[in-house]
mmCIF file of C-alpha atoms and ligand atoms in Angstrom:
data_model
loop_
_atom_site.group_PDB
_atom_site.id
_atom_site.type_symbol
_atom_site.label_atom_id
_atom_site.label_comp_id
_atom_site.label_asym_id
_atom_site.label_seq_id
_atom_site.Cartn_x
_atom_site.Cartn_y
_atom_site.Cartn_z
ATOM 1 C CA MET R 823 243.500 17.562 234.764
ATOM 2 C CA PRO R 824 242.834 20.247 232.147
ATOM 3 C CA ASP R 825 239.553 22.180 232.332
ATOM 4 C CA GLN R 826 237.550 20.753 229.482
ATOM 5 C CA LEU R 827 234.111 20.003 228.147
ATOM 6 C CA HIS R 828 233.676 16.858 226.040
ATOM 7 C CA ARG R 829 230.661 16.007 223.949
ATOM 8 C CA PHE R 830 229.840 12.395 223.234
ATOM 9 C CA THR R 831 227.199 10.393 221.439
ATOM 10 C CA PHE R 832 226.141 6.794 221.546
ATOM 11 C CA GLU R 833 226.713 5.462 218.054
ATOM 12 C CA HIS R 834 223.622 3.296 217.767
ATOM 13 C CA PHE R 835 220.875 5.356 219.290
ATOM 14 C CA GLY R 836 219.749 8.934 219.668
ATOM 15 C CA ILE R 837 221.362 9.804 222.960
ATOM 16 C CA ARG R 838 224.014 12.442 223.343
ATOM 17 C CA GLY R 839 225.948 13.700 226.314
ATOM 18 C CA GLU R 840 228.436 16.152 227.689
ATOM 19 C CA ILE R 841 230.998 15.705 230.411
ATOM 20 C CA ILE R 842 232.905 18.508 232.050
ATOM 21 C CA SER R 843 235.694 18.722 234.575
ATOM 22 C CA LEU R 844 237.032 21.970 236.060
ATOM 23 C CA SER R 845 239.938 22.586 238.367
ATOM 24 C CA ALA R 846 242.106 25.673 237.584
ATOM 25 C CA SER R 847 239.133 27.753 236.388
ATOM 26 C CA TRP R 848 237.081 26.639 239.405
ATOM 27 C CA GLN R 849 239.895 27.510 241.816
ATOM 28 C CA ALA R 850 240.226 30.914 240.129
ATOM 29 C CA VAL R 851 236.562 31.545 241.021
ATOM 30 C CA THR R 852 236.835 30.443 244.658
ATOM 31 C CA GLN R 853 240.246 31.798 245.634
ATOM 32 C CA ARG R 854 238.915 35.344 245.390
ATOM 33 C CA HIS R 855 236.290 34.732 248.082
ATOM 34 C CA ASP R 856 236.002 33.102 251.451
ATOM 35 C CA TYR R 857 232.959 30.910 250.831
ATOM 36 C CA LEU R 858 231.368 28.489 253.279
ATOM 37 C CA PRO R 859 231.899 24.958 251.863
ATOM 38 C CA VAL R 860 228.159 24.513 251.236
ATOM 39 C CA VAL R 861 227.948 27.838 249.351
ATOM 40 C CA ARG R 862 231.105 27.059 247.391
ATOM 41 C CA ASP R 863 229.782 23.648 246.346
ATOM 42 C CA TYR R 864 226.481 25.117 245.102
ATOM 43 C CA LEU R 865 228.420 27.726 243.130
ATOM 44 C CA GLY R 866 230.586 25.006 241.580
ATOM 45 C CA GLN R 867 227.518 23.009 240.582
ATOM 46 C CA ALA R 868 225.934 26.131 239.099
ATOM 47 C CA LEU R 869 229.053 26.890 237.039
ATOM 48 C CA VAL R 870 229.192 23.336 235.746
ATOM 49 C CA ALA R 871 225.452 23.399 234.966
ATOM 50 C CA VAL R 872 225.565 26.704 233.081
ATOM 51 C CA THR R 873 228.559 25.519 231.038
ATOM 52 C CA LEU R 874 226.809 22.244 230.153
ATOM 53 C CA LEU R 875 223.692 24.227 229.209
ATOM 54 C CA SER R 876 225.717 26.688 227.111
ATOM 55 C CA ALA R 877 226.977 23.757 225.036
ATOM 56 C CA THR R 878 223.475 22.384 224.356
ATOM 57 C CA ILE R 879 222.246 25.527 222.613
ATOM 58 C CA LYS R 880 223.506 27.315 219.523
ATOM 59 C CA PHE R 881 224.065 30.936 220.418
ATOM 60 C CA LYS R 882 226.577 33.755 220.518
ATOM 61 C CA GLY R 883 227.050 35.639 223.741
ATOM 62 C CA SER R 884 226.691 34.569 227.323
ATOM 63 C CA LEU R 885 224.366 32.393 229.325
ATOM 64 C CA ILE R 886 223.648 33.489 232.890
ATOM 65 C CA LEU R 887 222.211 31.262 235.610
ATOM 66 C CA GLN R 888 220.743 33.029 238.642
ATOM 67 C CA MET R 889 219.187 31.542 241.730
ATOM 68 C CA GLN R 890 216.592 33.819 243.270
ATOM 69 C CA GLY R 891 215.086 32.770 246.580
ATOM 70 C CA ASP R 892 214.270 33.943 250.076
ATOM 71 C CA GLY R 893 216.714 31.592 251.845
ATOM 72 C CA PRO R 894 220.086 32.441 253.435
ATOM 73 C CA LEU R 895 221.899 31.864 250.139
ATOM 74 C CA ARG R 896 220.647 35.174 248.776
ATOM 75 C CA THR R 897 222.583 35.552 245.552
ATOM 76 C CA LEU R 898 224.169 33.090 243.200
ATOM 77 C CA VAL R 899 225.188 33.961 239.651
ATOM 78 C CA ALA R 900 227.067 31.715 237.222
ATOM 79 C CA GLN R 901 227.927 32.710 233.679
ATOM 80 C CA ALA R 902 229.383 30.923 230.650
ATOM 81 C CA THR R 903 230.012 32.362 227.204
ATOM 82 C CA ASP R 904 229.766 30.512 223.884
ATOM 83 C CA ARG R 905 233.560 30.271 224.089
ATOM 84 C CA ARG R 906 233.261 28.544 227.510
ATOM 85 C CA LEU R 907 234.670 31.450 229.486
ATOM 86 C CA ILE R 908 233.168 31.250 232.951
ATOM 87 C CA ARG R 909 232.756 33.363 236.047
ATOM 88 C CA GLY R 910 230.473 33.281 239.071
ATOM 89 C CA MET R 911 229.803 34.599 242.552
ATOM 90 C CA ALA R 912 227.575 33.881 245.527
ATOM 91 C CA HIS R 913 226.491 35.792 248.578
ATOM 92 C CA ALA R 914 225.008 34.276 251.717
ATOM 93 C CA VAL R 915 223.600 35.834 254.872
ATOM 94 C CA GLY R 916 224.281 33.870 258.061
ATOM 95 C CA ASP R 917 224.380 30.106 258.178
ATOM 96 C CA VAL R 918 223.492 28.066 255.095
ATOM 97 C CA PRO R 919 222.173 24.556 255.832
ATOM 98 C CA ALA R 920 223.553 21.673 253.771
ATOM 99 C CA GLY R 921 221.337 18.918 252.426
ATOM 100 C CA ASP R 922 218.135 19.981 250.686
ATOM 101 C CA LEU R 923 218.717 22.801 248.218
ATOM 102 C CA ARG R 924 215.464 24.465 249.296
ATOM 103 C CA SER R 925 216.774 25.023 252.822
ATOM 104 C CA ALA R 926 219.689 27.008 251.343
ATOM 105 C CA PHE R 927 217.863 28.959 248.615
ATOM 106 C CA GLY R 928 214.400 28.996 250.123
ATOM 107 C CA LYS R 929 211.285 29.479 248.044
ATOM 108 C CA GLY R 930 212.296 30.799 244.692
ATOM 109 C CA ARG R 931 213.356 30.115 241.144
ATOM 110 C CA MET R 932 216.240 29.548 238.804
ATOM 111 C CA VAL R 933 216.462 32.075 235.988
ATOM 112 C CA LEU R 934 218.470 31.413 232.848
ATOM 113 C CA THR R 935 219.212 34.327 230.560
ATOM 114 C CA ALA R 936 220.865 34.023 227.153
ATOM 115 C CA GLU R 937 222.341 37.368 226.221
ATOM 116 C CA ALA R 938 223.484 38.041 222.651
ATOM 117 C CA PRO R 939 226.240 40.607 221.952
ATOM 118 C CA SER R 940 223.526 42.783 220.362
ATOM 119 C CA GLY R 941 221.785 42.965 223.761
ATOM 120 C CA GLU R 942 218.969 40.680 222.673
ATOM 121 C CA ARG R 943 217.859 38.410 225.539
ATOM 122 C CA TYR R 944 215.989 35.223 226.029
ATOM 123 C CA GLN R 945 214.913 34.132 229.487
ATOM 124 C CA GLY R 946 213.735 30.834 230.960
ATOM 125 C CA ILE R 947 212.513 30.314 234.507
ATOM 126 C CA VAL R 948 211.927 27.233 236.619
ATOM 127 C CA GLY R 949 210.810 26.925 240.259
ATOM 128 C CA LEU R 950 213.110 25.458 242.936
ATOM 129 C CA GLU R 951 211.175 22.262 243.467
ATOM 130 C CA ALA R 952 213.925 19.677 243.781
ATOM 131 C CA ALA R 953 216.203 18.737 246.667
ATOM 132 C CA LYS R 954 219.315 18.776 244.488
ATOM 133 C CA PHE R 955 220.776 21.266 242.051
ATOM 134 C CA ALA R 956 220.800 18.635 239.304
ATOM 135 C CA GLY R 957 217.051 18.146 239.844
ATOM 136 C CA VAL R 958 216.375 21.837 239.203
ATOM 137 C CA VAL R 959 218.437 21.716 236.000
ATOM 138 C CA GLU R 960 216.571 18.595 234.858
ATOM 139 C CA ALA R 961 213.257 20.353 235.516
ATOM 140 C CA TYR R 962 214.491 23.266 233.403
ATOM 141 C CA PHE R 963 215.358 20.919 230.521
ATOM 142 C CA ALA R 964 211.984 19.208 230.786
ATOM 143 C CA GLN R 965 210.236 22.544 230.625
ATOM 144 C CA SER R 966 212.278 24.359 227.991
ATOM 145 C CA GLU R 967 213.700 21.746 225.648
ATOM 146 C CA GLN R 968 211.223 18.975 226.293
ATOM 147 C CA LEU R 969 214.022 16.527 225.645
ATOM 148 C CA PRO R 970 214.389 13.960 228.412
ATOM 149 C CA SER R 971 217.671 14.876 230.111
ATOM 150 C CA ARG R 972 219.546 13.729 233.177
ATOM 151 C CA VAL R 973 222.267 15.686 234.947
ATOM 152 C CA TRP R 974 224.861 14.811 237.614
ATOM 153 C CA LEU R 975 226.812 17.625 239.307
ATOM 154 C CA ALA R 976 229.495 17.759 241.979
ATOM 155 C CA ALA R 977 231.918 20.293 243.430
ATOM 156 C CA ASP R 978 234.368 20.613 246.292
ATOM 157 C CA GLY R 979 237.347 22.847 247.092
ATOM 158 C CA GLN R 980 239.517 21.369 244.324
ATOM 159 C CA ALA R 981 237.247 20.486 241.441
ATOM 160 C CA ALA R 982 233.813 20.890 239.914
ATOM 161 C CA ALA R 983 232.428 18.380 237.439
ATOM 162 C CA GLY R 984 229.274 17.313 235.698
ATOM 163 C CA LEU R 985 227.670 14.844 233.339
ATOM 164 C CA LEU R 986 224.662 15.336 231.073
ATOM 165 C CA VAL R 987 222.850 12.757 228.988
ATOM 166 C CA GLN R 988 220.036 13.771 226.688
ATOM 167 C CA ARG R 989 217.645 11.864 224.517
ATOM 168 C CA LEU R 990 217.406 13.330 221.037
ATOM 169 C CA PRO R 991 214.169 13.711 219.106
ATOM 170 C CA GLY R 992 213.638 11.136 216.365
ATOM 171 C CA GLY R 993 216.484 8.928 217.537
ATOM 172 C CA HIS R 994 216.648 5.223 216.902
ATOM 173 C CA ASP R 995 216.673 4.300 220.560
ATOM 174 C CA ASP R 996 213.849 2.823 222.495
ATOM 175 C CA ASP R 997 212.916 3.393 226.121
ATOM 176 C CA GLU R 998 215.045 0.422 227.089
ATOM 177 C CA ASP R 999 218.256 2.016 225.779
ATOM 178 C CA TRP R 1000 217.505 5.304 227.548
ATOM 179 C CA ARG R 1001 216.723 3.545 230.815
ATOM 180 C CA ARG R 1002 219.901 1.472 230.614
ATOM 181 C CA ILE R 1003 222.142 4.523 229.973
ATOM 182 C CA CYS R 1004 220.536 6.403 232.881
ATOM 183 C CA MET R 1005 220.865 3.397 235.137
ATOM 184 C CA PHE R 1006 224.609 3.133 234.391
ATOM 185 C CA ALA R 1007 225.077 6.860 234.955
ATOM 186 C CA ASP R 1008 223.161 6.641 238.236
ATOM 187 C CA THR R 1009 225.884 4.397 239.653
ATOM 188 C CA LEU R 1010 228.225 7.390 239.470
ATOM 189 C CA GLU R 1011 229.664 8.386 242.848
ATOM 190 C CA ARG R 1012 230.411 12.007 243.672
ATOM 191 C CA GLU R 1013 234.099 11.232 244.264
ATOM 192 C CA GLU R 1014 234.405 9.478 240.895
ATOM 193 C CA LEU R 1015 232.876 12.430 239.093
ATOM 194 C CA LEU R 1016 235.319 14.799 240.797
ATOM 195 C CA ARG R 1017 238.508 12.733 240.515
ATOM 196 C CA PHE R 1018 238.433 10.740 237.275
ATOM 197 C CA SER R 1019 239.229 12.117 233.832
ATOM 198 C CA PRO R 1020 236.234 12.300 231.463
ATOM 199 C CA ARG R 1021 237.634 9.498 229.322
ATOM 200 C CA GLU R 1022 238.115 7.239 232.332
ATOM 201 C CA LEU R 1023 234.667 8.039 233.723
ATOM 202 C CA LEU R 1024 232.878 7.267 230.469
ATOM 203 C CA ARG R 1025 234.792 4.012 230.163
ATOM 204 C CA ARG R 1026 233.764 3.012 233.677
ATOM 205 C CA LEU R 1027 230.117 3.965 233.236
ATOM 206 C CA PHE R 1028 229.384 2.845 229.686
ATOM 207 C CA ASN R 1029 232.029 0.219 229.118
ATOM 208 C CA GLU R 1030 229.948 -2.007 226.854
ATOM 209 C CA GLU R 1031 228.344 0.759 224.834
ATOM 210 C CA ASP R 1032 229.581 2.085 221.507
ATOM 211 C CA LEU R 1033 230.429 5.609 222.452
ATOM 212 C CA ARG R 1034 232.013 8.352 220.391
ATOM 213 C CA LEU R 1035 233.933 10.977 222.347
ATOM 214 C CA TYR R 1036 234.545 14.258 220.506
ATOM 215 C CA ASP R 1037 237.556 16.546 220.865
ATOM 216 C CA PRO R 1038 237.337 18.568 224.062
ATOM 217 C CA GLU R 1039 236.708 22.297 224.297
ATOM 218 C CA PRO R 1040 238.824 24.198 226.830
ATOM 219 C CA VAL R 1041 237.012 26.002 229.655
ATOM 220 C CA ALA R 1042 238.640 29.007 231.382
ATOM 221 C CA PHE R 1043 237.905 31.617 233.996
ATOM 222 C CA ARG R 1044 237.542 35.120 232.568
ATOM 223 C CA CYS R 1045 235.858 38.154 234.025
ATOM 224 C CA SER R 1046 234.299 40.566 231.571
ATOM 225 C CA CYS R 1047 234.369 43.559 233.908
ATOM 226 C CA SER R 1048 236.277 46.651 232.732
ATOM 227 C CA ARG R 1049 236.910 50.213 233.700
ATOM 228 C CA GLU R 1050 234.872 51.314 230.708
ATOM 229 C CA ARG R 1051 231.830 49.340 231.942
ATOM 230 C CA ILE R 1052 232.038 50.930 235.378
ATOM 231 C CA ALA R 1053 232.398 54.329 233.694
ATOM 232 C CA GLU R 1054 229.262 53.588 231.700
ATOM 233 C CA ALA R 1055 227.376 52.797 234.901
ATOM 234 C CA LEU R 1056 228.579 56.045 236.458
ATOM 235 C CA ARG R 1057 227.429 57.988 233.401
ATOM 236 C CA GLY R 1058 224.096 56.244 233.827
ATOM 237 C CA MET R 1059 223.845 57.491 237.425
ATOM 238 C CA GLY R 1060 224.109 61.068 236.212
ATOM 239 C CA ARG R 1061 226.492 63.891 236.949
ATOM 240 C CA GLU R 1062 224.616 65.209 239.955
ATOM 241 C CA GLU R 1063 224.629 61.983 241.934
ATOM 242 C CA VAL R 1064 228.248 61.209 241.047
ATOM 243 C CA ASP R 1065 229.324 64.687 242.134
ATOM 244 C CA ALA R 1066 227.499 64.259 245.444
ATOM 245 C CA ILE R 1067 229.445 61.050 246.216
ATOM 246 C CA LEU R 1068 232.655 62.711 245.087
ATOM 247 C CA ARG R 1069 232.090 65.630 247.504
ATOM 248 C CA GLU R 1070 231.374 63.235 250.334
ATOM 249 C CA GLN R 1071 234.098 60.630 249.770
ATOM 250 C CA GLY R 1072 236.743 62.359 247.654
ATOM 251 C CA LEU R 1073 236.661 59.584 245.068
ATOM 252 C CA LEU R 1074 234.435 56.832 243.669
ATOM 253 C CA GLU R 1075 235.391 53.224 244.183
ATOM 254 C CA ALA R 1076 233.905 49.990 242.906
ATOM 255 C CA ASP R 1077 234.885 46.355 243.362
ATOM 256 C CA CYS R 1078 233.961 43.653 240.878
ATOM 257 C CA GLU R 1079 232.121 40.924 242.794
ATOM 258 C CA PHE R 1080 233.293 38.274 240.348
ATOM 259 C CA CYS R 1081 237.047 38.851 240.247
ATOM 260 C CA ASN R 1082 237.656 41.417 243.014
ATOM 261 C CA ALA R 1083 239.174 43.915 240.581
ATOM 262 C CA HIS R 1084 239.192 47.312 242.211
ATOM 263 C CA TYR R 1085 238.290 50.437 240.282
ATOM 264 C CA ARG R 1086 238.701 54.011 241.447
ATOM 265 C CA PHE R 1087 237.749 57.321 239.890
ATOM 266 C CA ASP R 1088 238.981 60.638 241.258
ATOM 267 C CA ALA R 1089 237.681 64.115 240.444
ATOM 268 C CA VAL R 1090 239.818 64.358 237.292
ATOM 269 C CA ASP R 1091 238.618 60.953 236.045
ATOM 270 C CA ILE R 1092 235.004 61.982 236.648
ATOM 271 C CA GLU R 1093 235.544 65.236 234.776
ATOM 272 C CA ALA R 1094 236.951 63.305 231.816
ATOM 273 C CA LEU R 1095 234.209 60.715 232.022
ATOM 274 C CA PHE R 1096 231.398 63.234 231.669
ATOM 275 C CA ALA R 1097 233.348 65.154 229.045
ATOM 276 C CA GLY R 1098 233.164 61.946 227.005
ATOM 277 C CA ARG R 1099 236.878 61.241 226.909
ATOM 278 C CA SER R 1100 238.122 57.741 227.496
ATOM 279 C CA THR R 1101 239.385 57.009 230.985
ATOM 280 C CA LEU R 1102 240.819 53.675 230.016
ATOM 281 C CA SER R 1103 244.457 54.710 230.285
ATOM 282 C CA SER R 1104 244.274 56.162 233.777
ATOM 283 C CA PRO R 1105 247.374 54.823 235.569
ATOM 284 C CA ASP R 1106 245.904 53.533 238.820
ATOM 285 C CA SER R 1107 242.669 52.315 237.325
ATOM 286 C CA ARG R 1108 243.088 48.650 238.203
ATOM 287 C CA GLN R 1109 244.980 47.228 241.131
HETATM 288 ZN ZN1 ZN C 2141 235.615 41.393 237.304
#
């Protein structure tokens, strides 16, 4: 199945939705790391959630979802751009219990940051007060958009998928329509969400409803790291500190946590870097 996000609307009332299914892009994220299944599945759900969220807002740039808690799943970052380019990583310490999300992430919060190319940022925060990832995302919608929204998320080693339905302001629906759509969607099994194509899933769930499915948008894995960005960070550290590491280790090395790209700077590179020349063409810059 291709990695795609579909939008859909119900023709006769003010309810819209999105459905997303990832396989190649999701495998590109996981094959670079040796994640515990429980950590991997949370990361998949986070990537699906941030991509769904990125398609509900009009913006240019990237949307970043971060989980910040005191549990064993210390770090989780998922990012989607307005062009649906995604990347993500997670870091756990010790064993991560399955089941309730709060036993994995602990006491904490989910932070969503929209970052424009100009550097302008908007941030939204919601506490981790649900047992499931979808519950946290729904709480975020309730708080930030104040549009009733329901979310279903699933991930395993092969695929990651999600469904969103959202009630629009000033729609022609009544509570009955909204309840019926949510009730149908609630019959969705995890395996169905992961294995069926979006078209097939929507047909199964909302068979009797007049539903318009829009052309899909492709979703792909892409890491935005670059040698120039690492160089910028090194310049930010200052010459003195960089020279101290150089004396101690002979060269400076950095690995991208998202894609595992390896960057190395030797004494000549560092000289060029602080002289302001580009180091982009250095031959062994990326392995
Ligand atoms: Zn990278």
